[in-house]
PDB file of C-alpha atoms in Angstrom:
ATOM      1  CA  UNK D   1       0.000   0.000   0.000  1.00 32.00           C
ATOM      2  CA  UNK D   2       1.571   3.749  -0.876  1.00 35.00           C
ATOM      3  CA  UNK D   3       2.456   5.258   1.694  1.00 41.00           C
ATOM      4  CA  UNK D   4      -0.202   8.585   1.912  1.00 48.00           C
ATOM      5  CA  UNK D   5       0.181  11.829   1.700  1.00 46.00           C
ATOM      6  CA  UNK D   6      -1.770  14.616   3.566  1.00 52.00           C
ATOM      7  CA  UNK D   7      -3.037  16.749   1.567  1.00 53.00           C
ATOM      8  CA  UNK D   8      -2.010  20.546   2.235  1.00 55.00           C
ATOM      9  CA  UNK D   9      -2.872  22.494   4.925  1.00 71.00           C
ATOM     10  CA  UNK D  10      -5.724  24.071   3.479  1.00 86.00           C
ATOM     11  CA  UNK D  11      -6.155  22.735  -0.497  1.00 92.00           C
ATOM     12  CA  UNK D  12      -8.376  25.830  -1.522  1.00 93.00           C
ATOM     13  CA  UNK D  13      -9.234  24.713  -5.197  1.00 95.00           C
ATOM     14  CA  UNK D  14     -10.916  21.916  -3.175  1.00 96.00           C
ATOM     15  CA  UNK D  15     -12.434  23.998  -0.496  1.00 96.00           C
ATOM     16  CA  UNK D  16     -12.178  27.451   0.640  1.00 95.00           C
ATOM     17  CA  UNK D  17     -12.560  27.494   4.468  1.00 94.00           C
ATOM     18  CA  UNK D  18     -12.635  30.780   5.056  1.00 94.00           C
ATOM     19  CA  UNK D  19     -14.449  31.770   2.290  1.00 95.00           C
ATOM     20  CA  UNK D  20     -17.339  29.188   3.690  1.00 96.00           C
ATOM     21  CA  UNK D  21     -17.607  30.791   6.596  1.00 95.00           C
ATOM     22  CA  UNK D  22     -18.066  33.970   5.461  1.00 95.00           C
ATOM     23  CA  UNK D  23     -20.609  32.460   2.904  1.00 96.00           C
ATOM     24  CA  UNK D  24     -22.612  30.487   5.739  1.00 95.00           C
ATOM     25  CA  UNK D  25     -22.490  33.662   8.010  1.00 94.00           C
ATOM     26  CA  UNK D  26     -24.639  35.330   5.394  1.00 94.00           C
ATOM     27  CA  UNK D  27     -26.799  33.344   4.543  1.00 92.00           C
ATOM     28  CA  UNK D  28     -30.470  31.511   6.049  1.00 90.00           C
ATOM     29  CA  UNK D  29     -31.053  28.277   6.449  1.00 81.00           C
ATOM     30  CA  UNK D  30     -32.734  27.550   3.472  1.00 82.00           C
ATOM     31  CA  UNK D  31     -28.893  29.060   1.826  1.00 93.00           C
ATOM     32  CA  UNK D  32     -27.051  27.156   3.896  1.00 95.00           C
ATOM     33  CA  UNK D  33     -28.666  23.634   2.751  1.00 95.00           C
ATOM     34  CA  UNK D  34     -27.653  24.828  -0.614  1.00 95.00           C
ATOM     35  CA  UNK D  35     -24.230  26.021   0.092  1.00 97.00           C
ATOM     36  CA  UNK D  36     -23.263  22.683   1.602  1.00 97.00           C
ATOM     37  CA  UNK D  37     -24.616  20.858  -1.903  1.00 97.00           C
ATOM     38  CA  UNK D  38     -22.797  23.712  -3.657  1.00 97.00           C
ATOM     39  CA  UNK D  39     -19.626  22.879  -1.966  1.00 98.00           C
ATOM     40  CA  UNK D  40     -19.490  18.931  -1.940  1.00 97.00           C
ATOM     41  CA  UNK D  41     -20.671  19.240  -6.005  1.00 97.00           C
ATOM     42  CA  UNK D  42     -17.385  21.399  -6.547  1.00 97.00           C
ATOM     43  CA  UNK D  43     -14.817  19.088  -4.477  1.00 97.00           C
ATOM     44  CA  UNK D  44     -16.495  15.756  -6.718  1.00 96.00           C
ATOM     45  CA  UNK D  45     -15.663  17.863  -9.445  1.00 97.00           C
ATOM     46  CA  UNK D  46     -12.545  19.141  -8.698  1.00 97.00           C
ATOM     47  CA  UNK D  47     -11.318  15.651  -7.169  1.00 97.00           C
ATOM     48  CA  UNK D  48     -12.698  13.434 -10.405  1.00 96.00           C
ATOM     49  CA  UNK D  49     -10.749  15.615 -12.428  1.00 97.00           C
ATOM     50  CA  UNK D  50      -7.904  14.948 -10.786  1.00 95.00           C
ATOM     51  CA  UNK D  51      -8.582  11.188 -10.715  1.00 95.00           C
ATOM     52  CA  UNK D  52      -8.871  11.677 -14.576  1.00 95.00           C
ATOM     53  CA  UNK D  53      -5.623  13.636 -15.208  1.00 95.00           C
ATOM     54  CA  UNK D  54      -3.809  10.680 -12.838  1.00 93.00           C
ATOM     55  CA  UNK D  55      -3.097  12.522 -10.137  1.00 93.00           C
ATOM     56  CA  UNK D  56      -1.234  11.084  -7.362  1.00 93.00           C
ATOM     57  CA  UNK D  57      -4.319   8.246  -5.354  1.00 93.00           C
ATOM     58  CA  UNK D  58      -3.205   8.501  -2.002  1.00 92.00           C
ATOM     59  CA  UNK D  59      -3.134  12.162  -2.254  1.00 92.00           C
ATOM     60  CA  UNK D  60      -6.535  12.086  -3.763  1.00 95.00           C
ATOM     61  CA  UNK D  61      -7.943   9.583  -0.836  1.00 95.00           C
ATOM     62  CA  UNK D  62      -6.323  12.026   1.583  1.00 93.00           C
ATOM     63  CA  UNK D  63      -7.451  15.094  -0.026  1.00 95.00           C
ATOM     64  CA  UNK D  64     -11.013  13.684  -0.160  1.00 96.00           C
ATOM     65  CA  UNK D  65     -11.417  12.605   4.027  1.00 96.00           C
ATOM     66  CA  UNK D  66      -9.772  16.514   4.308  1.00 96.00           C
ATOM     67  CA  UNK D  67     -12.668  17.877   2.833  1.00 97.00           C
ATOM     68  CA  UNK D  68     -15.286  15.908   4.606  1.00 97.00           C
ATOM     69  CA  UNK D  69     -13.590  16.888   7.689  1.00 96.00           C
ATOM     70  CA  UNK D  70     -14.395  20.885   6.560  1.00 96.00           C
ATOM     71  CA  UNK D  71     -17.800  20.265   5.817  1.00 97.00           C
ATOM     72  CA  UNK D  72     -18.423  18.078   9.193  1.00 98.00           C
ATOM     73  CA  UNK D  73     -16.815  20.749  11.176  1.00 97.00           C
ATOM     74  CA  UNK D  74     -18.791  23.308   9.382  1.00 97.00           C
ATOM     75  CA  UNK D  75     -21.879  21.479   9.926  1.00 98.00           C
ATOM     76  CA  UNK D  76     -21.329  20.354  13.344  1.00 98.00           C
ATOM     77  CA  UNK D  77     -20.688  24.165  14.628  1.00 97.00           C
ATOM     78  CA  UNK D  78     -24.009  24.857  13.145  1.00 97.00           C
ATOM     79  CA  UNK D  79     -25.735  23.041  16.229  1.00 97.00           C
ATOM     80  CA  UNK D  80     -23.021  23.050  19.032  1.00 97.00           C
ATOM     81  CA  UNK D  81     -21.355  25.790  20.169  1.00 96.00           C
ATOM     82  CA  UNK D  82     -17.307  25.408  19.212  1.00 94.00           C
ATOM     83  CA  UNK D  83     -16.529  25.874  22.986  1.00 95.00           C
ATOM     84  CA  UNK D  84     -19.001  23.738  24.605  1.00 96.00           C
ATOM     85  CA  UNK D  85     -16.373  21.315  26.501  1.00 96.00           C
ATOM     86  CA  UNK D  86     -18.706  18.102  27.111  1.00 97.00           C
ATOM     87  CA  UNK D  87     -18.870  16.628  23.670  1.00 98.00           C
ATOM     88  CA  UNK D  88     -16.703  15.729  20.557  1.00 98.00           C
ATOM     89  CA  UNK D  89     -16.904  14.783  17.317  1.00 98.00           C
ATOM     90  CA  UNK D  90     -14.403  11.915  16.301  1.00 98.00           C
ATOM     91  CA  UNK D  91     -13.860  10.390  12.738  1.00 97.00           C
ATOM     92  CA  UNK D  92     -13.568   6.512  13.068  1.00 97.00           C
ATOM     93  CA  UNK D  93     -12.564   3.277  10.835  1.00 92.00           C
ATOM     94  CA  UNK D  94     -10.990   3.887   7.784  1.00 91.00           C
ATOM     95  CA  UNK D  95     -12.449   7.652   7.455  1.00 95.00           C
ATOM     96  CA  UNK D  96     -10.256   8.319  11.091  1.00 95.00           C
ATOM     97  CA  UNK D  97      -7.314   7.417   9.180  1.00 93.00           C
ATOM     98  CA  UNK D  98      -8.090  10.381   7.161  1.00 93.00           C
ATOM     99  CA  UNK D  99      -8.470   7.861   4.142  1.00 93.00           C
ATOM    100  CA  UNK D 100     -11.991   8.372   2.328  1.00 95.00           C
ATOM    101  CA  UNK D 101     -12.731   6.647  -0.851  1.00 93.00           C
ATOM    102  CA  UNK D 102     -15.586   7.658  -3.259  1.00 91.00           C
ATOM    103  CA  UNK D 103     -18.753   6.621  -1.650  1.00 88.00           C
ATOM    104  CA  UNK D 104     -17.574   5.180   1.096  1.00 91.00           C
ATOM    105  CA  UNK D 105     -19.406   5.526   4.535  1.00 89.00           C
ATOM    106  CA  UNK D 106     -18.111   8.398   6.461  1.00 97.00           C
ATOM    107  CA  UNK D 107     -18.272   7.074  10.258  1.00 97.00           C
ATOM    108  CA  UNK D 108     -18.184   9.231  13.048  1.00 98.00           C
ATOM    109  CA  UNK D 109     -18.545   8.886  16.817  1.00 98.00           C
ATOM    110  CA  UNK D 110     -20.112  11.244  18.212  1.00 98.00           C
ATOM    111  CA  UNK D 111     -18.842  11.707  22.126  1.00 98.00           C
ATOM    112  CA  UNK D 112     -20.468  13.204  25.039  1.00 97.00           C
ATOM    113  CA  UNK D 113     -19.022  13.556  28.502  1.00 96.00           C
ATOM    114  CA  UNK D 114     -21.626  11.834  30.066  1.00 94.00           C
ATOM    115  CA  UNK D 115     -24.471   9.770  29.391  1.00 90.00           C
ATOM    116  CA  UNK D 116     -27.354  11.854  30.259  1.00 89.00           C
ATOM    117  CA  UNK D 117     -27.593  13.637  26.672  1.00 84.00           C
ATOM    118  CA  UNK D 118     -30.646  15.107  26.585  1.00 89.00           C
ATOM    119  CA  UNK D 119     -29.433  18.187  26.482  1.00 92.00           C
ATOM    120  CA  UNK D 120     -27.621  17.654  22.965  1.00 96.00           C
ATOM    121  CA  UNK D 121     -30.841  15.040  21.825  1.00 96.00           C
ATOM    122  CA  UNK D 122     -32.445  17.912  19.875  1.00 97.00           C
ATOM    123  CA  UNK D 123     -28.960  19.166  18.238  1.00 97.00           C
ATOM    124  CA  UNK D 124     -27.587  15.540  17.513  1.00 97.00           C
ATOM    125  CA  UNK D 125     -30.592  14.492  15.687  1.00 97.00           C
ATOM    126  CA  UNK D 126     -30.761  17.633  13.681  1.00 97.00           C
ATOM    127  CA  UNK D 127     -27.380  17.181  12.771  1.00 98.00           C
ATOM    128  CA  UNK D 128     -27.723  14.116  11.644  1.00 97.00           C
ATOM    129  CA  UNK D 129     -30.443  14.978   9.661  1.00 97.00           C
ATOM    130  CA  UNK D 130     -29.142  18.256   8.161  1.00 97.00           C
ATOM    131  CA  UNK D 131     -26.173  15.765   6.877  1.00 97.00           C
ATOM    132  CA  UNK D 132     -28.718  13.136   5.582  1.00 96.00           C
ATOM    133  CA  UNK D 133     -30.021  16.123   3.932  1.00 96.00           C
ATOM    134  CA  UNK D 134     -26.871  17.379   1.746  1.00 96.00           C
ATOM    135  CA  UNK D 135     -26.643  13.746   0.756  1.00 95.00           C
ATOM    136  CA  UNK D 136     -23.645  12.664   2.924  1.00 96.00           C
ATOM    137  CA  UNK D 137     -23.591   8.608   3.696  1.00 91.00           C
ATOM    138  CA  UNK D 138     -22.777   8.752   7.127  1.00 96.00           C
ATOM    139  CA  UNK D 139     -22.659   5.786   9.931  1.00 95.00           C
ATOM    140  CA  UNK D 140     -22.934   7.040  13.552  1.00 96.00           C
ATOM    141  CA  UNK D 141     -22.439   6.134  16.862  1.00 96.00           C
ATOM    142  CA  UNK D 142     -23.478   8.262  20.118  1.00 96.00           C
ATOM    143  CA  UNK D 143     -21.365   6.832  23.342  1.00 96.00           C
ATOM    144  CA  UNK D 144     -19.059   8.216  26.447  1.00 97.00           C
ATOM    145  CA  UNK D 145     -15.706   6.996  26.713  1.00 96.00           C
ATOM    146  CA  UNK D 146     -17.320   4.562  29.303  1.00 95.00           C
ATOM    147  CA  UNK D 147     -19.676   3.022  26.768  1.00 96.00           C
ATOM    148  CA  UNK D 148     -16.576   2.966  24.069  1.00 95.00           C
ATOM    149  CA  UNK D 149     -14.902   0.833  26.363  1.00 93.00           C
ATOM    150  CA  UNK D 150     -17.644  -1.469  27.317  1.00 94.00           C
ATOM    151  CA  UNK D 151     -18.883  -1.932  23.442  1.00 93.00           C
ATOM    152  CA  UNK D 152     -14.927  -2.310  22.728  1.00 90.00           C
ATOM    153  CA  UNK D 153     -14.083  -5.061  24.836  1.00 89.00           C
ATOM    154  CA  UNK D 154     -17.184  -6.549  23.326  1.00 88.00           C
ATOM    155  CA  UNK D 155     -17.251  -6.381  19.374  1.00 86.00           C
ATOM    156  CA  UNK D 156     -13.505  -6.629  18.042  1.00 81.00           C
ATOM    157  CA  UNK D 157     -14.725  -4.179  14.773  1.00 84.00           C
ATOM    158  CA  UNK D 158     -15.656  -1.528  17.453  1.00 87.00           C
ATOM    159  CA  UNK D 159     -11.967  -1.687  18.903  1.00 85.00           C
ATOM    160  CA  UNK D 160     -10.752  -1.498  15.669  1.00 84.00           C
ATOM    161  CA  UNK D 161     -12.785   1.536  14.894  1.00 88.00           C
ATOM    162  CA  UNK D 162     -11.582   3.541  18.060  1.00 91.00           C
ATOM    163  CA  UNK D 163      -7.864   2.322  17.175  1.00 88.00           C
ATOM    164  CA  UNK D 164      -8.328   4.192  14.058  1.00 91.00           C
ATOM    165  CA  UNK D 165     -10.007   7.205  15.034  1.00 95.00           C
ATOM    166  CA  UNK D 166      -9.089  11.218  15.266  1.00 95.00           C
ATOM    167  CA  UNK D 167     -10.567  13.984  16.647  1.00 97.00           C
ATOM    168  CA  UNK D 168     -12.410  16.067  14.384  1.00 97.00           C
ATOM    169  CA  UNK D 169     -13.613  18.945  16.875  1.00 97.00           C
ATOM    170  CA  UNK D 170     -14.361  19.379  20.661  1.00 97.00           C
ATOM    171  CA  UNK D 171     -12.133  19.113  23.628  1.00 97.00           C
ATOM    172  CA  UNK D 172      -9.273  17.124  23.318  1.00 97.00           C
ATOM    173  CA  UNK D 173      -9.334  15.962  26.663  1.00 97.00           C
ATOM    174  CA  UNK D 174     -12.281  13.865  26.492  1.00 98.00           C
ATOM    175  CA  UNK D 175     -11.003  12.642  23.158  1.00 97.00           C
ATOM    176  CA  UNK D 176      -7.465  11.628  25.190  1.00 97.00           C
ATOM    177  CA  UNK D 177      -9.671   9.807  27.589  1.00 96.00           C
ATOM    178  CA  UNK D 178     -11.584   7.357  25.326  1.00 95.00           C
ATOM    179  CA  UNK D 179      -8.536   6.758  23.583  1.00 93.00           C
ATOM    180  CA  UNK D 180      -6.960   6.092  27.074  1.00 92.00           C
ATOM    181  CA  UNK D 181     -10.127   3.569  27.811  1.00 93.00           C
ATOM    182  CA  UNK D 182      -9.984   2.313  24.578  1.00 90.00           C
ATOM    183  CA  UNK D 183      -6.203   0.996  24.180  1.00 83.00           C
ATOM    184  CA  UNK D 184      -5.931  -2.339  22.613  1.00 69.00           C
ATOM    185  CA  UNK D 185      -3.880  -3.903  25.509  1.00 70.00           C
ATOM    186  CA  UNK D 186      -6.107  -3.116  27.996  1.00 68.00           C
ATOM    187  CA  UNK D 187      -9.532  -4.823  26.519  1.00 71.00           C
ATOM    188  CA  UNK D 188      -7.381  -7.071  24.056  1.00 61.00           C
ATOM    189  CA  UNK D 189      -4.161  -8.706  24.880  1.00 59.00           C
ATOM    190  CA  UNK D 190      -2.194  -8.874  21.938  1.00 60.00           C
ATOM    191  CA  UNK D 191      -3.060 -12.668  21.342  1.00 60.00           C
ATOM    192  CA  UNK D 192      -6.616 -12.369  21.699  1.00 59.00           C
ATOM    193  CA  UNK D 193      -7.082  -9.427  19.530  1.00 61.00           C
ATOM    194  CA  UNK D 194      -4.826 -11.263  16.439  1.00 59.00           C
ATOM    195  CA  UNK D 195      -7.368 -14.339  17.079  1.00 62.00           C
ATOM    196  CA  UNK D 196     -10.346 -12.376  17.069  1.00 61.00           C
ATOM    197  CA  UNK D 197      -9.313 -10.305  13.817  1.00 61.00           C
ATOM    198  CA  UNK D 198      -8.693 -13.688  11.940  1.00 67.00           C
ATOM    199  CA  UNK D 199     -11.688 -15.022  12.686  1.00 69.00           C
ATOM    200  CA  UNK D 200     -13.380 -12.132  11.575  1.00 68.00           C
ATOM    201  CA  UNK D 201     -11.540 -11.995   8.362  1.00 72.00           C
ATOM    202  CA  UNK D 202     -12.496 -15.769   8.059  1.00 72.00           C
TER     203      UNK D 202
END
């Protein structure tokens, strides 16, 4: 497998961050539907014609989980504040190793401090809908670093998952802490987890 190469800081044929900002802060939210669409129609474009002129593929897998991560971000702020310290939004699987194929799902984990969410219920749900509604194929998960653990140590894809997975936005300490739940030697000794991956590839 080529090694991969992160796209640029900020790759502005494929998406102009600060110009979508200053678009989004203008604009209602029947405009902001369509400046989402707007702006996933021009990366497809602009990263199939690279595909076409044989541009470098790693770069182009890279470059394409870079832009998702803009629009996410974007989207995400829309319905929780950027400094509201008790919840995160974390790319997992093959999307948090900021790899991203053409339609391939986009899974996220979305992570709350604690358990009792009700306060974010109404915000998740529209999120999730608002990215249902630009047309983005997107598997979820809602858990506290508690609940990563515990669904961890019991499904060997759901370690995997949090092994491959990167903060996206929110505070990095509750990030540090699933990850520090999560570790693969602490729910699966080395021997156990190489078993349990080939018998799920079998």
């Amino acid at each position: 497998m080529p090694t991969l190469t992160p796209p640029p800081a900020i790759d502005r044929e494929l998406f102009d961050p600060d110009g979508f900002t200053r678009a989004l802060s203008a604009s209602d939210s029947k405009s902001r539907l369509d400046l989402f669409k707007q702006a996933i129609t021009q990366a497809s474009r602009v990263l199939n014609s690279r595909y076409n002129n044989e541009c470098d593929i790693a770069a182009l897998v890279c470059g394409r989980a870079w832009f998702i991560d803009q629009i996410l971000v974007h989207a995400w702020h829309l319905f929780i504040r950027p400094d509201d310290r008790n919840i995160s939004l974390v790319a997992v699987g093959g999307y948090g190793r900021g790899e991203l194929h053409p339609h391939s799902d986009i899974d996220i984990l979305i992570l709350p401090r604690s358990s009792r969410t009700g306060k974010y219920k109404q915000a998740i749900s529209d999120f999730l809908t608002f990215l249902w509604d630009i047309s983005l194929e997107i598997g979820q998960s809602v858990r506290t670093p508690k609940q990563c653990r515990d669904e961890a140590k019991r499904d060997i894809t759901v370690a995997t998952a949090l092994m491959e997975s990167r903060l996206l936005t929110g505070p990095a300490d509750l990030f540090d802490e699933m990850e520090r739940l999560t570790r693969a030697p602490a729910i699966w000794p080395i021997k156990k987890f190489f078993k349990a991956k080939w018998d799920e590839q079998i």
